Amino acid sequence: MKIMRAGLLAGLVLCIVLLFSGAAADGTVTVATWEELNAAAEAGASEVIVAADILYGDAGQTVVFHTPVTLRSADGGQFIIDGGGKQILCVQSADSAQPLTGETVVKDLRFQNGYAVTEYADVYQSGAGGALFVQGSLLLENCAFIDNTANIGGAVCVDGSLIMTDSTVDGGKAVKGGGVCVYAGDAVVTGSTFTGCSADDYGGGLYVFSGDLTLKDSLFTACDAEFGGGVCAYNGVVTVTGCTFTDNSVGYCGGGLYLDTCTADVTETDMTGNISNYGGGLCAFGGTTAITGGVIEGNSDAFGGGALYGKENAMTLTGVSIRDNSAMYGGGAYILNGTLTVAGGEISGNTASEKGGGVYLKEESTAETSEGSVHDNTGGDVVGP
């Protein structure tokens, strides 16, 4: 009898929480304050509609959902959720031994001023996702993330897979993944912009570890890191189509794009004005890289590969225009223990202050170029090994 009464009491409390948070019979809750948003999470709401701008204020805790949720603005709005210097929202399992699965959907919202470095609710991924940390899969549509900070994934960290469309990340900061970090799954990013994001180590704009990456019609600009000012990707299949990497910078390698042990296909993508020590536009370690079409122009490099740097990588260029890039060695491309095939397009007008204005080949490297494709470079067209 006591057990039955306890169960009835728990059910009554749940009903009261949902009632006062504006819940519909189908589990949809409309919220306008932080307290209502948190109550919806505690009640396990399946869909939460944000009907006003929400400020963390004195609510006192990060919002934590333990089941996947759909979180969106009311129709016609893009309401703001402001963390005020605290981590904003987590979707994660209540049991660390049983990671959460299923899809969380976040639409038509703006997250700003989230902070997950010294204060956070997420006990499984310490300091992950200043605005959002999600286990399982995350679908982002028409969202904006402004000035969020974390240890991993300044704005968003996903322990799973990500689909991101028509969204903006501005001013994210982290050790890894200044804007977004996808740690254990695939990522698809379409029609999105990353600007002014910064990472101490990997991926100023976007960091994808151990998953496939698809980028389409997206912009990475004014982002910085040690590896991959715009994007850093490891151990996966990378497909980049119709993107732009401009004015990004790194302390070491891959001003625009850094690839490590990836199979990469880059098509009709422009890389301009990026800065690095190795590979101003793109840096590839291991794997294969095919670049088709697009312009790689005006990138600069302190040492090797003003436009491109490949180490132990098989790189193929088809119809690419590589021009007006500069470096100490290999103004256009620097290849170390790898291969370069140039099929059409051109490598011209690039400058090396030492050797290889067009292409510099180091150690056991080879190059095969189509007739007239490498020409008029300062410091030699193809030099070495």
Tab-separated table of C-alpha atoms in Angstrom:
chain	number	residue	atom	x	y	z
A	1	MET	CA	0.000	0.000	0.000
A	2	LYS	CA	2.851	2.418	0.832
A	3	ILE	CA	4.499	1.682	-2.547
A	4	MET	CA	1.208	2.366	-4.374
A	5	ARG	CA	0.738	5.670	-2.544
A	6	ALA	CA	4.318	6.719	-3.333
A	7	GLY	CA	3.736	6.005	-7.026
A	8	LEU	CA	0.494	7.973	-7.079
A	9	LEU	CA	2.178	10.882	-5.335
A	10	ALA	CA	5.062	10.936	-7.835
A	11	GLY	CA	2.604	10.919	-10.720
A	12	LEU	CA	0.638	13.773	-9.178
A	13	VAL	CA	3.798	15.872	-8.746
A	14	LEU	CA	4.749	15.271	-12.398
A	15	CYS	CA	1.288	16.354	-13.581
A	16	ILE	CA	1.469	19.521	-11.472
A	17	VAL	CA	4.927	20.422	-12.888
A	18	LEU	CA	3.682	19.988	-16.448
A	19	LEU	CA	0.499	21.927	-15.744
A	20	PHE	CA	2.334	24.965	-14.418
A	21	SER	CA	4.905	24.891	-17.222
A	22	GLY	CA	2.193	25.120	-19.889
A	23	ALA	CA	2.248	21.502	-21.090
A	24	ALA	CA	-0.164	20.159	-23.667
A	25	ALA	CA	-1.487	16.610	-23.514
A	26	ASP	CA	1.041	15.480	-26.139
A	27	GLY	CA	4.045	16.501	-24.010
A	28	THR	CA	4.537	19.901	-25.666
A	29	VAL	CA	5.440	22.704	-23.251
A	30	THR	CA	5.505	26.455	-23.928
A	31	VAL	CA	7.981	28.404	-21.810
A	32	ALA	CA	8.891	32.058	-21.335
A	33	THR	CA	11.293	31.999	-18.343
A	34	TRP	CA	14.356	30.044	-17.247
A	35	GLU	CA	12.387	28.480	-14.397
A	36	GLU	CA	9.735	27.208	-16.834
A	37	LEU	CA	12.410	25.847	-19.181
A	38	ASN	CA	14.080	24.014	-16.308
A	39	ALA	CA	10.731	22.644	-15.067
A	40	ALA	CA	10.031	21.311	-18.565
A	41	ALA	CA	13.390	19.514	-18.536
A	42	GLU	CA	12.773	18.019	-15.108
A	43	ALA	CA	9.339	16.828	-16.244
A	44	GLY	CA	10.789	15.128	-19.329
A	45	ALA	CA	8.884	17.201	-21.900
A	46	SER	CA	9.305	15.913	-25.460
A	47	GLU	CA	8.833	19.298	-27.182
A	48	VAL	CA	9.559	22.737	-25.733
A	49	ILE	CA	8.402	25.924	-27.459
A	50	VAL	CA	10.219	29.105	-26.418
A	51	ALA	CA	7.800	32.042	-26.550
A	52	ALA	CA	10.015	34.874	-25.234
A	53	ASP	CA	13.657	35.846	-24.739
A	54	ILE	CA	15.047	33.965	-21.725
A	55	LEU	CA	17.858	35.180	-19.471
A	56	TYR	CA	19.645	32.877	-17.031
A	57	GLY	CA	19.425	35.530	-14.311
A	58	ASP	CA	19.237	34.057	-10.838
A	59	ALA	CA	17.695	30.720	-11.827
A	60	GLY	CA	20.825	29.038	-10.486
A	61	GLN	CA	21.314	25.938	-12.637
A	62	THR	CA	21.995	24.655	-16.121
A	63	VAL	CA	18.989	23.101	-17.838
A	64	VAL	CA	19.491	19.323	-18.176
A	65	PHE	CA	17.255	17.017	-20.219
A	66	HIS	CA	17.692	13.280	-19.705
A	67	THR	CA	15.704	12.342	-22.832
A	68	PRO	CA	15.980	13.685	-26.397
A	69	VAL	CA	13.897	16.803	-26.938
A	70	THR	CA	12.683	19.176	-29.653
A	71	LEU	CA	13.430	22.756	-28.617
A	72	ARG	CA	12.254	25.586	-30.864
A	73	SER	CA	11.039	29.144	-30.983
A	74	ALA	CA	7.352	29.848	-31.271
A	75	ASP	CA	6.290	30.224	-34.902
A	76	GLY	CA	7.754	33.310	-36.538
A	77	GLY	CA	10.337	34.042	-33.841
A	78	GLN	CA	14.028	33.502	-33.178
A	79	PHE	CA	14.052	34.024	-29.445
A	80	ILE	CA	17.227	34.414	-27.380
A	81	ILE	CA	18.431	32.157	-24.586
A	82	ASP	CA	21.174	34.063	-22.759
A	83	GLY	CA	23.410	32.116	-20.383
A	84	GLY	CA	24.778	35.172	-18.638
A	85	GLY	CA	28.142	33.445	-18.260
A	86	LYS	CA	26.841	29.980	-17.304
A	87	GLN	CA	26.452	26.770	-19.307
A	88	ILE	CA	23.019	26.865	-20.914
A	89	LEU	CA	21.647	23.430	-21.761
A	90	CYS	CA	22.617	19.734	-21.731
A	91	VAL	CA	20.860	16.699	-23.190
A	92	GLN	CA	22.493	13.655	-21.656
A	93	SER	CA	21.899	10.361	-19.957
A	94	ALA	CA	21.239	10.307	-16.237
A	95	ASP	CA	23.464	7.218	-16.090
A	96	SER	CA	27.046	7.657	-17.303
A	97	ALA	CA	27.273	3.906	-17.980
A	98	GLN	CA	24.398	4.142	-20.486
A	99	PRO	CA	25.009	6.954	-23.017
A	100	LEU	CA	21.893	8.632	-24.366
A	101	THR	CA	20.664	7.753	-27.867
A	102	GLY	CA	18.022	9.324	-30.095
A	103	GLU	CA	17.739	12.692	-31.847
A	104	THR	CA	17.521	16.129	-30.279
A	105	VAL	CA	16.184	18.912	-32.522
A	106	VAL	CA	16.941	22.602	-31.928
A	107	LYS	CA	15.371	25.165	-34.285
A	108	ASP	CA	14.999	28.922	-34.687
A	109	LEU	CA	16.813	29.919	-31.493
A	110	ARG	CA	19.713	32.181	-30.583
A	111	PHE	CA	22.064	31.091	-27.782
A	112	GLN	CA	24.488	33.623	-26.359
A	113	ASN	CA	26.944	34.140	-23.490
A	114	GLY	CA	27.134	30.475	-22.490
A	115	TYR	CA	30.159	29.427	-20.449
A	116	ALA	CA	31.258	25.873	-19.625
A	117	VAL	CA	34.810	26.109	-18.330
A	118	THR	CA	34.661	26.356	-14.535
A	119	GLU	CA	30.916	26.099	-13.973
A	120	TYR	CA	28.780	23.487	-15.708
A	121	ALA	CA	26.118	20.871	-15.011
A	122	ASP	CA	27.494	18.245	-17.357
A	123	VAL	CA	29.214	15.605	-15.246
A	124	TYR	CA	30.180	13.297	-18.144
A	125	GLN	CA	31.993	15.648	-20.521
A	126	SER	CA	33.639	18.208	-18.256
A	127	GLY	CA	33.281	21.715	-19.629
A	128	ALA	CA	31.767	20.674	-22.980
A	129	GLY	CA	29.441	22.934	-24.964
A	130	GLY	CA	29.057	26.466	-23.669
A	131	ALA	CA	25.564	26.718	-25.136
A	132	LEU	CA	24.672	23.078	-25.869
A	133	PHE	CA	26.034	19.681	-24.941
A	134	VAL	CA	24.135	16.796	-26.550
A	135	GLN	CA	24.551	13.031	-26.377
A	136	GLY	CA	23.154	11.074	-29.302
A	137	SER	CA	22.349	12.960	-32.498
A	138	LEU	CA	21.640	16.681	-32.847
A	139	LEU	CA	19.727	18.466	-35.617
A	140	LEU	CA	20.303	22.240	-35.694
A	141	GLU	CA	18.196	24.413	-38.006
A	142	ASN	CA	18.293	28.194	-38.358
A	143	CYS	CA	20.088	28.799	-35.063
A	144	ALA	CA	22.651	31.392	-33.991
A	145	PHE	CA	25.371	31.007	-31.357
A	146	ILE	CA	27.025	34.214	-30.174
A	147	ASP	CA	30.021	34.569	-27.815
A	148	ASN	CA	29.906	31.157	-26.119
A	149	THR	CA	32.922	29.582	-24.375
A	150	ALA	CA	33.849	26.068	-23.197
A	151	ASN	CA	36.752	23.676	-22.809
A	152	ILE	CA	35.472	21.591	-25.757
A	153	GLY	CA	33.036	23.021	-28.299
A	154	GLY	CA	32.761	26.693	-27.433
A	155	ALA	CA	29.158	26.890	-28.609
A	156	VAL	CA	28.153	23.264	-29.225
A	157	CYS	CA	29.608	19.873	-28.315
A	158	VAL	CA	27.993	16.695	-29.630
A	159	ASP	CA	28.906	13.275	-28.289
A	160	GLY	CA	27.361	11.647	-31.351
A	161	SER	CA	26.355	12.980	-34.780
A	162	LEU	CA	25.406	16.443	-36.015
A	163	ILE	CA	23.296	17.848	-38.846
A	164	MET	CA	23.543	21.645	-38.969
A	165	THR	CA	21.755	23.827	-41.537
A	166	ASP	CA	21.391	27.572	-42.090
A	167	SER	CA	23.027	28.454	-38.772
A	168	THR	CA	25.653	30.899	-37.514
A	169	VAL	CA	28.437	30.570	-34.945
A	170	ASP	CA	30.074	33.864	-34.026
A	171	GLY	CA	32.824	34.365	-31.457
A	172	GLY	CA	33.014	30.839	-29.999
A	173	LYS	CA	36.070	29.997	-27.875
A	174	ALA	CA	37.458	26.667	-26.634
A	175	VAL	CA	40.587	24.566	-26.295
A	176	LYS	CA	39.218	22.248	-29.011
A	177	GLY	CA	36.476	23.231	-31.422
A	178	GLY	CA	36.142	26.958	-30.883
A	179	GLY	CA	32.728	26.991	-32.508
A	180	VAL	CA	31.525	23.384	-32.642
A	181	CYS	CA	33.011	20.020	-31.624
A	182	VAL	CA	31.666	16.685	-32.876
A	183	TYR	CA	33.486	14.080	-30.863
A	184	ALA	CA	32.179	10.615	-31.699
A	185	GLY	CA	30.058	10.737	-34.833
A	186	ASP	CA	29.519	12.153	-38.297
A	187	ALA	CA	28.858	15.818	-39.085
A	188	VAL	CA	26.917	17.413	-41.950
A	189	VAL	CA	27.060	21.229	-42.112
A	190	THR	CA	25.135	23.089	-44.833
A	191	GLY	CA	24.586	26.782	-45.507
A	192	SER	CA	26.208	27.859	-42.247
A	193	THR	CA	28.702	30.530	-41.190
A	194	PHE	CA	31.526	30.384	-38.636
A	195	THR	CA	33.140	33.738	-37.903
A	196	GLY	CA	35.596	34.985	-35.297
A	197	CYS	CA	35.859	31.612	-33.531
A	198	SER	CA	39.036	30.558	-31.723
A	199	ALA	CA	40.575	27.319	-30.384
A	200	ASP	CA	43.793	26.914	-28.422
A	201	ASP	CA	44.501	23.587	-30.153
A	202	TYR	CA	42.265	22.131	-32.881
A	203	GLY	CA	39.570	23.552	-35.126
A	204	GLY	CA	38.955	27.253	-34.681
A	205	GLY	CA	35.530	26.990	-36.263
A	206	LEU	CA	34.751	23.268	-36.328
A	207	TYR	CA	36.496	20.176	-34.920
A	208	VAL	CA	35.418	16.678	-35.976
A	209	PHE	CA	37.191	13.751	-34.373
A	210	SER	CA	36.795	10.188	-35.615
A	211	GLY	CA	33.794	10.705	-37.873
A	212	ASP	CA	32.921	11.589	-41.461
A	213	LEU	CA	32.447	15.260	-42.339
A	214	THR	CA	30.329	16.834	-45.078
A	215	LEU	CA	30.520	20.599	-45.615
A	216	LYS	CA	28.385	22.364	-48.213
A	217	ASP	CA	27.886	26.037	-49.078
A	218	SER	CA	29.363	27.217	-45.776
A	219	LEU	CA	31.726	30.032	-44.785
A	220	PHE	CA	34.635	29.989	-42.327
A	221	THR	CA	36.173	33.401	-41.760
A	222	ALA	CA	38.456	35.125	-39.226
A	223	CYS	CA	38.802	31.954	-37.134
A	224	ASP	CA	42.058	30.806	-35.532
A	225	ALA	CA	43.639	27.758	-33.879
A	226	GLU	CA	46.912	25.859	-33.689
A	227	PHE	CA	45.691	23.282	-36.244
A	228	GLY	CA	42.853	24.050	-38.674
A	229	GLY	CA	41.895	27.688	-38.366
A	230	GLY	CA	38.563	27.054	-40.060
A	231	VAL	CA	38.142	23.284	-39.733
A	232	CYS	CA	40.100	20.386	-38.230
A	233	ALA	CA	39.093	16.810	-39.128
A	234	TYR	CA	40.565	13.446	-38.142
A	235	ASN	CA	40.221	9.861	-39.321
A	236	GLY	CA	37.224	10.177	-41.608
A	237	VAL	CA	35.844	10.749	-45.080
A	238	VAL	CA	35.684	14.506	-45.719
A	239	THR	CA	33.558	16.050	-48.480
A	240	VAL	CA	33.684	19.826	-48.990
A	241	THR	CA	31.555	21.456	-51.690
A	242	GLY	CA	31.038	25.119	-52.532
A	243	CYS	CA	32.569	26.448	-49.311
A	244	THR	CA	34.748	29.485	-48.571
A	245	PHE	CA	37.689	29.708	-46.151
A	246	THR	CA	38.949	33.263	-45.841
A	247	ASP	CA	41.190	35.214	-43.465
A	248	ASN	CA	41.652	32.341	-41.007
A	249	SER	CA	44.955	31.722	-39.233
A	250	VAL	CA	46.856	29.059	-37.283
A	251	GLY	CA	49.998	28.819	-35.219
A	252	TYR	CA	51.100	25.631	-36.944
A	253	CYS	CA	49.251	23.926	-39.797
A	254	GLY	CA	46.196	24.375	-42.029
A	255	GLY	CA	45.119	28.002	-42.039
A	256	GLY	CA	41.803	27.155	-43.661
A	257	LEU	CA	41.457	23.384	-43.401
A	258	TYR	CA	43.495	20.738	-41.573
A	259	LEU	CA	43.058	17.049	-42.456
A	260	ASP	CA	44.712	14.187	-40.587
A	261	THR	CA	44.453	10.651	-41.994
A	262	CYS	CA	41.375	11.549	-44.027
A	263	THR	CA	40.030	10.649	-47.441
A	264	ALA	CA	39.103	14.119	-48.681
A	265	ASP	CA	37.223	15.432	-51.714
A	266	VAL	CA	37.193	19.243	-51.983
A	267	THR	CA	35.117	20.700	-54.837
A	268	GLU	CA	34.534	24.290	-56.019
A	269	THR	CA	35.815	25.664	-52.731
A	270	ASP	CA	37.719	28.937	-52.375
A	271	MET	CA	40.540	29.539	-49.892
A	272	THR	CA	41.807	33.121	-49.684
A	273	GLY	CA	43.867	35.207	-47.298
A	274	ASN	CA	44.577	32.440	-44.791
A	275	ILE	CA	47.818	32.377	-42.744
A	276	SER	CA	49.851	29.448	-41.383
A	277	ASN	CA	53.322	28.021	-40.813
A	278	TYR	CA	52.491	25.009	-43.004
A	279	GLY	CA	49.674	24.980	-45.558
A	280	GLY	CA	48.115	28.428	-45.628
A	281	GLY	CA	44.977	27.183	-47.352
A	282	LEU	CA	44.992	23.449	-46.621
A	283	CYS	CA	47.219	21.014	-44.754
A	284	ALA	CA	46.899	17.234	-45.143
A	285	PHE	CA	48.772	14.582	-43.126
A	286	GLY	CA	48.387	11.061	-44.483
A	287	GLY	CA	45.392	9.868	-46.471
A	288	THR	CA	44.337	11.201	-49.872
A	289	THR	CA	43.174	14.632	-50.986
A	290	ALA	CA	41.381	15.437	-54.264
A	291	ILE	CA	40.741	19.119	-55.018
A	292	THR	CA	38.565	19.998	-58.004
A	293	GLY	CA	37.831	23.530	-59.165
A	294	GLY	CA	37.833	26.567	-56.929
A	295	VAL	CA	40.421	29.255	-56.250
A	296	ILE	CA	43.256	29.122	-53.704
A	297	GLU	CA	44.635	32.637	-53.680
A	298	GLY	CA	46.536	35.106	-51.514
A	299	ASN	CA	47.360	32.691	-48.700
A	300	SER	CA	50.683	32.992	-46.895
A	301	ASP	CA	52.909	30.670	-44.974
A	302	ALA	CA	55.939	31.251	-42.784
A	303	PHE	CA	57.669	28.047	-43.885
A	304	GLY	CA	56.176	25.521	-46.319
A	305	GLY	CA	53.178	25.490	-48.665
A	306	GLY	CA	51.656	28.920	-49.067
A	307	ALA	CA	48.506	27.358	-50.552
A	308	LEU	CA	48.850	23.613	-49.838
A	309	TYR	CA	50.946	21.331	-47.652
A	310	GLY	CA	50.878	17.552	-47.967
A	311	LYS	CA	52.839	15.105	-45.839
A	312	GLU	CA	52.660	11.386	-46.703
A	313	ASN	CA	49.547	12.342	-48.645
A	314	ALA	CA	48.445	11.570	-52.209
A	315	MET	CA	47.126	14.897	-53.545
A	316	THR	CA	45.360	15.387	-56.882
A	317	LEU	CA	44.449	18.808	-58.305
A	318	THR	CA	41.950	19.084	-61.153
A	319	GLY	CA	41.040	22.458	-62.627
A	320	VAL	CA	42.145	24.399	-59.552
A	321	SER	CA	43.473	27.948	-59.770
A	322	ILE	CA	46.359	28.386	-57.304
A	323	ARG	CA	47.788	31.881	-57.562
A	324	ASP	CA	49.507	34.662	-55.640
A	325	ASN	CA	50.337	32.571	-52.579
A	326	SER	CA	53.653	32.858	-50.732
A	327	ALA	CA	55.966	30.860	-48.476
A	328	MET	CA	59.630	30.235	-47.737
A	329	TYR	CA	59.429	26.894	-49.578
A	330	GLY	CA	56.642	25.949	-51.965
A	331	GLY	CA	54.645	29.090	-52.562
A	332	GLY	CA	51.943	27.034	-54.268
A	333	ALA	CA	52.454	23.593	-52.716
A	334	TYR	CA	54.915	21.820	-50.427
A	335	ILE	CA	54.917	18.005	-50.650
A	336	LEU	CA	56.841	15.894	-48.103
A	337	ASN	CA	57.119	12.137	-48.765
A	338	GLY	CA	53.960	12.282	-50.827
A	339	THR	CA	52.664	12.610	-54.369
A	340	LEU	CA	51.142	15.494	-56.303
A	341	THR	CA	49.180	15.174	-59.535
A	342	VAL	CA	48.101	18.326	-61.377
A	343	ALA	CA	45.476	17.642	-64.044
A	344	GLY	CA	44.556	20.953	-65.650
A	345	GLY	CA	44.067	24.212	-63.840
A	346	GLU	CA	47.123	26.252	-62.990
A	347	ILE	CA	49.706	27.013	-60.336
A	348	SER	CA	50.997	30.450	-61.254
A	349	GLY	CA	52.172	33.745	-59.845
A	350	ASN	CA	53.155	32.203	-56.500
A	351	THR	CA	56.329	33.133	-54.612
A	352	ALA	CA	58.930	31.249	-52.545
A	353	SER	CA	61.588	33.295	-50.802
A	354	GLU	CA	63.913	30.247	-50.906
A	355	LYS	CA	62.849	27.471	-53.306
A	356	GLY	CA	59.859	26.199	-55.230
A	357	GLY	CA	57.641	29.155	-56.055
A	358	GLY	CA	55.154	26.786	-57.678
A	359	VAL	CA	55.841	23.386	-56.067
A	360	TYR	CA	58.524	22.232	-53.655
A	361	LEU	CA	59.158	18.485	-53.368
A	362	LYS	CA	60.908	17.197	-50.256
A	363	GLU	CA	62.585	13.800	-49.665
A	364	GLU	CA	60.677	10.911	-51.306
A	365	SER	CA	58.122	13.052	-53.147
A	366	THR	CA	57.001	13.036	-56.768
A	367	ALA	CA	54.931	15.339	-58.951
A	368	GLU	CA	53.098	14.780	-62.223
A	369	THR	CA	51.889	17.951	-63.916
A	370	SER	CA	49.940	18.558	-67.110
A	371	GLU	CA	51.673	20.664	-69.744
A	372	GLY	CA	51.754	24.355	-68.895
A	373	SER	CA	49.871	23.955	-65.618
A	374	VAL	CA	52.748	25.232	-63.436
A	375	HIS	CA	54.222	28.479	-64.721
A	376	ASP	CA	55.474	31.978	-63.928
A	377	ASN	CA	56.220	31.377	-60.269
A	378	THR	CA	58.985	33.222	-58.417
A	379	GLY	CA	61.610	30.842	-57.018
A	380	GLY	CA	61.134	28.103	-59.624
A	381	ASP	CA	58.071	26.281	-60.893
A	382	VAL	CA	58.783	22.738	-59.635
A	383	VAL	CA	61.848	22.253	-57.415
A	384	GLY	CA	63.293	19.136	-55.734
A	385	PRO	CA	63.702	16.719	-54.272
